[in-house]
Amino acid sequence: MAFDRRTFLGTSAATGAAVALAGATSSPAAAAEEASGAAASAHARTYSFTVMGTTDLHGNVFNWDYFTDKEFDDKAHNDVGLAKISTLVDQVRAEKGRRNTLLIDAGDTIQGTQLSYYYAKVDPITAKRGPVHPMAQAMNAIGYDAAALGNHEFNYGIPVLRKFEEQCHFPLLGANALDAKTLRPAFAPYSMHRLRTPCGRDVKVAVLGLTNPGIAIWDKANVQGKMTFPGLEEQAAKYVPKLRSMGADVVIVSAHSGSSGTSSYGDQLPYIENAAGLVAEQVPGIDAILVGHAHTEIPEYRVKNKATGKDVVLSEPLKWGQRLTVFDFELTWSKGSWSVAKVSAKVLNSNTAVEDPKIVRLLSDEHRKVVAYVNQVIGTSTQAMSSADGPVKDVAIIDLINHVQAETVKGALAGTEWAALPVLSQASCFSRTAAIPAGQVTIKDAAGLYPFENTLEARVLTGAQLKDYLEYSAKYYVQTAPGAPVDPAALTNAESTPDYNYDAVYGLAYDIDIAQPKGSRIVGLSFQGKAVDPAARFVLAVNNYRASGGGNFPHVPQAKQVWANSDEIRNTIIQWVKAKGTIDPAQFASVDWRLTRAGVAVF
């Protein structure tokens, strides 16, 4: 669907008119509210306003973990969800004055929990007379003004995203999400908002939305030939001057892109994945950037623009609604125009807030439906399994993922020219809290093994390429000399490598010598008791994120694809458990890899 310029301009004009009309309403309460936005008397002619921001909400409405079916908690006692964010937003609006605030988001909204999955796949919003997505309902009720697209918005395909867009009462922005044929914006690039002031003319605030170019890789199956995603800097350089020429007094970027300047997919695309800091540095005319994608907490980070020498203020609130960013702007009126005098940012912790009763009431039925769904019994297990030691040991629960993947690929290749090749499988410890209980196993237990919407592929690699792959994966470990004390908590995530970018390969046996430098750690690589021939060919069952370059692992993106499936791996696991009836680790679990130092096992 190509971007319709007239429709967008009409929507933007209507939005601006609605805000202006609201600002013109006269009442004692309105007068008091306007006064709260005025930082000083008419002599100073200043105006203050606030922009609140969330990011990476990932389907979290309530402070609830559907994978464990209990209230969310972590070591830091964070809380999650839009119901708590709503309370924080109301507090800020009460303090600053409703008309002196805006609320925006930086993307990754409709994927991540079983709540969001249910309304994309089980009771899909795209069905005839389908439901309204819970995230749209909650964000509409809270009163969001705009949201940038995240890469995970595309996980369920463009039709689901378009339906979600239709259900939102605010624009989804993506200046660098272009129609592949026309190269025109496929979504609104920006939105313009008017804030009424007690002196001078209205303040015009432009919000420019930028999404992640990695979408072209990670969701290739959904977007190839339909959309293209140029770099953030390129599109910001195009639109920021345009927004200023349209009279924007303040320009805010909502960017689904981290601030580090790094990429997880190497040189496969000529664009930076985490480019928010570079946008601030390279593109003049931006006042603040709401940062997303990286799942890190940055209350305030200042980047000096090379052209103007002015600071651009960046802030990234923690994922899942754990934090709310608050940007405070101070403007001065001089010579017929507003200029930004000061910008500051901070984050509010949602664990200080109660869930907003109006959001709880609004979505209690949807919540109950999903709780009932995830508690359906699908089989039994002969013993309990846990992922707690998965990052440092070969554990049965990761073997289960790999066994299901390998068995699925073997079945799919039966009778083909590839049927004679050995099938291996890769998997990561996606969650250190995943568990399969002894006895009854439910959908939530099986789904908890695989919290991502990845699908399964089969690629052909050589023995030499697999060794390179494993060496790259093993950089996850901190180099530790023989005899030095080993703290499992400090041994992993070297070079900030997340758990989901450390792969174990099922079907091979090998040691990882953590005393050696990265690139020289894989020892004794063997298959069925024999050293792996560098020229031998294997089929690797691999998720689409890894196959398309996620994590920048070598060889796989270029390897021949011999099979692919459109169903989520999570569903494949659930269906496998249903079909087998019983999970028996004795049938698939074995210790095939271990950490060593100079040939001595670490654990």
CSV table of C-alpha atoms in Angstrom, one decimal, residues 322-555:
chain,number,residue,atom,x,y,z
A,322,GLN,CA,9.1,-0.4,33.0
A,323,ARG,CA,10.0,3.3,32.6
A,324,LEU,CA,8.4,6.5,31.2
A,325,THR,CA,10.7,9.1,29.7
A,326,VAL,CA,9.9,12.7,30.5
A,327,PHE,CA,11.4,15.4,28.3
A,328,ASP,CA,10.9,19.0,29.7
A,329,PHE,CA,11.2,21.8,27.2
A,330,GLU,CA,11.6,25.5,28.0
A,331,LEU,CA,11.0,28.0,25.2
A,332,THR,CA,11.4,31.7,24.8
A,333,TRP,CA,9.5,34.1,22.6
A,334,SER,CA,11.6,36.7,20.8
A,335,LYS,CA,11.2,38.7,17.6
A,336,GLY,CA,8.1,36.9,16.6
A,337,SER,CA,9.2,33.3,17.1
A,338,TRP,CA,9.7,30.6,19.7
A,339,SER,CA,13.1,29.1,20.3
A,340,VAL,CA,14.2,26.3,22.6
A,341,ALA,CA,16.2,27.6,25.5
A,342,LYS,CA,16.6,24.4,27.5
A,343,VAL,CA,15.8,20.6,27.3
A,344,SER,CA,16.2,18.1,30.0
A,345,ALA,CA,15.1,14.4,30.4
A,346,LYS,CA,14.5,11.9,33.1
A,347,VAL,CA,12.7,8.6,33.5
A,348,LEU,CA,10.0,7.6,35.9
A,349,ASN,CA,9.8,4.0,37.3
A,350,SER,CA,6.5,2.3,36.8
A,351,ASN,CA,7.0,0.2,40.0
A,352,THR,CA,6.0,3.4,41.9
A,353,ALA,CA,2.6,3.4,40.3
A,354,VAL,CA,-0.6,1.4,40.7
A,355,GLU,CA,-2.3,0.0,37.6
A,356,ASP,CA,-4.9,2.5,36.2
A,357,PRO,CA,-8.3,1.1,37.0
A,358,LYS,CA,-9.7,2.3,33.7
A,359,ILE,CA,-7.2,0.3,31.7
A,360,VAL,CA,-7.8,-2.8,33.9
A,361,ARG,CA,-11.6,-2.5,33.3
A,362,LEU,CA,-11.1,-1.9,29.6
A,363,LEU,CA,-9.1,-5.1,29.0
A,364,SER,CA,-10.0,-7.5,31.8
A,365,ASP,CA,-11.9,-9.7,29.4
A,366,GLU,CA,-9.0,-10.0,26.9
A,367,HIS,CA,-6.7,-10.8,29.8
A,368,ARG,CA,-8.9,-13.6,31.1
A,369,LYS,CA,-9.2,-15.1,27.6
A,370,VAL,CA,-5.5,-15.3,27.2
A,371,VAL,CA,-4.9,-16.7,30.7
A,372,ALA,CA,-7.4,-19.5,29.9
A,373,TYR,CA,-5.6,-20.1,26.6
A,374,VAL,CA,-2.1,-20.4,28.0
A,375,ASN,CA,-3.2,-22.7,30.8
A,376,GLN,CA,-4.5,-25.4,28.4
A,377,VAL,CA,-2.8,-28.7,29.1
A,378,ILE,CA,-1.1,-30.2,26.0
A,379,GLY,CA,0.9,-33.1,27.4
A,380,THR,CA,3.0,-34.4,30.3
A,381,SER,CA,6.7,-34.5,31.2
A,382,THR,CA,8.6,-37.4,32.9
A,383,GLN,CA,10.8,-34.9,34.8
A,384,ALA,CA,11.2,-31.2,35.5
A,385,MET,CA,13.6,-29.2,33.2
A,386,SER,CA,15.0,-25.7,33.7
A,387,SER,CA,17.0,-23.2,31.6
A,388,ALA,CA,18.7,-21.6,34.6
A,389,ASP,CA,22.1,-23.1,33.7
A,390,GLY,CA,21.5,-22.9,30.0
A,391,PRO,CA,24.1,-20.2,29.3
A,392,VAL,CA,27.0,-22.3,30.8
A,393,LYS,CA,25.9,-25.9,30.5
A,394,ASP,CA,24.3,-28.2,27.9
A,395,VAL,CA,20.8,-28.6,29.5
A,396,ALA,CA,17.9,-30.8,28.5
A,397,ILE,CA,15.4,-28.0,28.0
A,398,ILE,CA,17.6,-26.4,25.2
A,399,ASP,CA,18.1,-29.9,23.8
A,400,LEU,CA,14.3,-30.1,23.6
A,401,ILE,CA,14.1,-27.1,21.4
A,402,ASN,CA,16.9,-28.4,19.2
A,403,HIS,CA,15.4,-31.9,19.0
A,404,VAL,CA,12.0,-30.6,17.9
A,405,GLN,CA,13.7,-28.4,15.2
A,406,ALA,CA,15.9,-31.2,13.9
A,407,GLU,CA,13.1,-33.7,13.8
A,408,THR,CA,10.9,-31.2,12.0
A,409,VAL,CA,13.5,-30.5,9.4
A,410,LYS,CA,14.3,-34.2,8.9
A,411,GLY,CA,10.7,-34.9,8.2
A,412,ALA,CA,10.4,-32.0,5.8
A,413,LEU,CA,13.5,-33.2,3.8
A,414,ALA,CA,12.4,-36.8,3.6
A,415,GLY,CA,12.3,-37.9,0.0
A,416,THR,CA,14.3,-34.9,-1.2
A,417,GLU,CA,17.8,-34.7,-2.6
A,418,TRP,CA,18.9,-33.4,0.9
A,419,ALA,CA,17.5,-36.3,2.9
A,420,ALA,CA,20.9,-38.1,3.2
A,421,LEU,CA,22.6,-35.1,4.9
A,422,PRO,CA,22.9,-35.1,8.7
A,423,VAL,CA,20.6,-32.6,10.3
A,424,LEU,CA,22.0,-30.4,13.1
A,425,SER,CA,20.1,-27.6,15.0
A,426,GLN,CA,20.9,-24.3,16.7
A,427,ALA,CA,19.2,-22.8,19.7
A,428,SER,CA,19.9,-20.2,22.4
A,429,CYS,CA,18.9,-19.8,26.0
A,430,PHE,CA,16.2,-17.2,25.2
A,431,SER,CA,15.0,-17.1,28.8
A,432,ARG,CA,16.9,-18.1,32.0
A,433,THR,CA,13.6,-18.6,33.7
A,434,ALA,CA,12.0,-21.0,31.2
A,435,ALA,CA,10.9,-24.3,32.8
A,436,ILE,CA,9.0,-27.5,32.0
A,437,PRO,CA,7.5,-29.0,35.1
A,438,ALA,CA,7.2,-32.7,35.9
A,439,GLY,CA,3.7,-33.8,35.2
A,440,GLN,CA,1.2,-31.7,33.2
A,441,VAL,CA,2.6,-29.4,30.6
A,442,THR,CA,0.6,-26.4,29.4
A,443,ILE,CA,0.8,-24.0,26.4
A,444,LYS,CA,2.5,-21.4,28.6
A,445,ASP,CA,5.2,-23.9,29.6
A,446,ALA,CA,6.0,-24.8,26.0
A,447,ALA,CA,5.6,-21.2,24.8
A,448,GLY,CA,8.0,-20.0,27.5
A,449,LEU,CA,10.9,-21.8,25.8
A,450,TYR,CA,10.6,-19.6,22.8
A,451,PRO,CA,9.4,-16.0,23.5
A,452,PHE,CA,10.2,-14.8,20.0
A,453,GLU,CA,8.1,-15.1,16.8
A,454,ASN,CA,10.9,-16.8,14.9
A,455,THR,CA,10.2,-19.3,12.1
A,456,LEU,CA,12.3,-22.3,11.1
A,457,GLU,CA,14.6,-22.7,8.1
A,458,ALA,CA,17.1,-25.3,6.9
A,459,ARG,CA,20.5,-24.2,5.4
A,460,VAL,CA,23.4,-26.3,4.1
A,461,LEU,CA,26.8,-25.6,5.7
A,462,THR,CA,30.2,-27.4,5.6
A,463,GLY,CA,32.1,-28.7,8.6
A,464,ALA,CA,34.6,-25.8,8.3
A,465,GLN,CA,31.8,-23.2,8.3
A,466,LEU,CA,30.2,-24.8,11.3
A,467,LYS,CA,33.4,-24.5,13.2
A,468,ASP,CA,33.6,-20.8,12.3
A,469,TYR,CA,30.0,-20.5,13.5
A,470,LEU,CA,30.8,-22.0,16.8
A,471,GLU,CA,33.9,-19.9,17.3
A,472,TYR,CA,31.9,-16.8,16.7
A,473,SER,CA,29.2,-18.0,19.1
A,474,ALA,CA,31.9,-18.7,21.8
A,475,LYS,CA,32.9,-15.0,22.0
A,476,TYR,CA,30.0,-14.9,24.5
A,477,TYR,CA,32.3,-16.1,27.2
A,478,VAL,CA,34.8,-14.0,29.2
A,479,GLN,CA,38.3,-15.3,28.7
A,480,THR,CA,39.3,-16.9,32.0
A,481,ALA,CA,42.7,-18.3,32.8
A,482,PRO,CA,43.2,-21.9,34.1
A,483,GLY,CA,43.0,-21.9,37.9
A,484,ALA,CA,41.3,-18.5,38.1
A,485,PRO,CA,38.0,-18.5,40.1
A,486,VAL,CA,34.9,-18.9,38.0
A,487,ASP,CA,31.8,-17.0,38.7
A,488,PRO,CA,29.0,-18.2,36.4
A,489,ALA,CA,27.2,-14.8,36.8
A,490,ALA,CA,30.3,-13.0,35.4
A,491,LEU,CA,31.3,-15.6,32.8
A,492,THR,CA,28.8,-14.8,30.1
A,493,ASN,CA,27.7,-11.9,27.9
A,494,ALA,CA,31.2,-10.8,26.9
A,495,GLU,CA,31.3,-7.8,24.6
A,496,SER,CA,27.7,-7.2,25.6
A,497,THR,CA,26.5,-10.3,23.7
A,498,PRO,CA,22.9,-11.0,24.7
A,499,ASP,CA,21.9,-14.6,25.6
A,500,TYR,CA,19.9,-14.9,22.4
A,501,ASN,CA,23.1,-14.4,20.4
A,502,TYR,CA,24.9,-17.4,21.9
A,503,ASP,CA,24.1,-20.6,20.1
A,504,ALA,CA,24.6,-24.2,21.0
A,505,VAL,CA,24.6,-26.6,18.0
A,506,TYR,CA,22.8,-29.9,18.6
A,507,GLY,CA,24.1,-33.0,16.9
A,508,LEU,CA,27.8,-32.1,17.3
A,509,ALA,CA,30.2,-32.7,20.2
A,510,TYR,CA,32.7,-30.1,21.2
A,511,ASP,CA,34.5,-28.3,24.1
A,512,ILE,CA,34.8,-24.6,24.5
A,513,ASP,CA,38.1,-23.6,26.0
A,514,ILE,CA,37.4,-20.3,27.8
A,515,ALA,CA,41.1,-19.9,28.6
A,516,GLN,CA,41.8,-19.2,25.0
A,517,PRO,CA,41.1,-15.9,23.1
A,518,LYS,CA,38.0,-15.7,21.0
A,519,GLY,CA,38.3,-17.4,17.7
A,520,SER,CA,40.4,-20.2,19.1
A,521,ARG,CA,38.1,-21.9,21.6
A,522,ILE,CA,36.4,-24.8,19.8
A,523,VAL,CA,38.2,-28.1,20.7
A,524,GLY,CA,37.5,-31.7,19.6
A,525,LEU,CA,34.7,-30.9,17.2
A,526,SER,CA,33.1,-34.2,16.2
A,527,PHE,CA,30.1,-35.9,14.7
A,528,GLN,CA,29.0,-39.3,15.8
A,529,GLY,CA,32.4,-39.9,17.4
A,530,LYS,CA,34.5,-38.9,14.5
A,531,ALA,CA,36.3,-35.6,13.9
A,532,VAL,CA,34.3,-33.3,11.7
A,533,ASP,CA,35.6,-33.2,8.1
A,534,PRO,CA,35.9,-29.5,7.1
A,535,ALA,CA,34.5,-30.4,3.6
A,536,ALA,CA,31.5,-32.5,4.9
A,537,ARG,CA,28.1,-31.0,4.4
A,538,PHE,CA,25.4,-30.7,7.0
A,539,VAL,CA,21.9,-29.3,7.2
A,540,LEU,CA,21.4,-26.8,10.0
A,541,ALA,CA,17.9,-26.2,11.4
A,542,VAL,CA,18.1,-22.5,12.1
A,543,ASN,CA,15.7,-19.7,13.0
A,544,ASN,CA,14.9,-17.0,10.5
A,545,TYR,CA,16.5,-14.3,12.6
A,546,ARG,CA,19.8,-16.0,12.5
A,547,ALA,CA,19.4,-17.1,8.9
A,548,SER,CA,18.8,-13.6,7.8
A,549,GLY,CA,21.8,-12.2,9.5
A,550,GLY,CA,20.6,-11.5,13.1
A,551,GLY,CA,23.6,-11.5,15.4
A,552,ASN,CA,26.0,-11.3,12.4
A,553,PHE,CA,26.9,-15.0,12.6
A,554,PRO,CA,29.1,-16.1,9.7
A,555,HIS,CA,28.1,-18.2,6.6
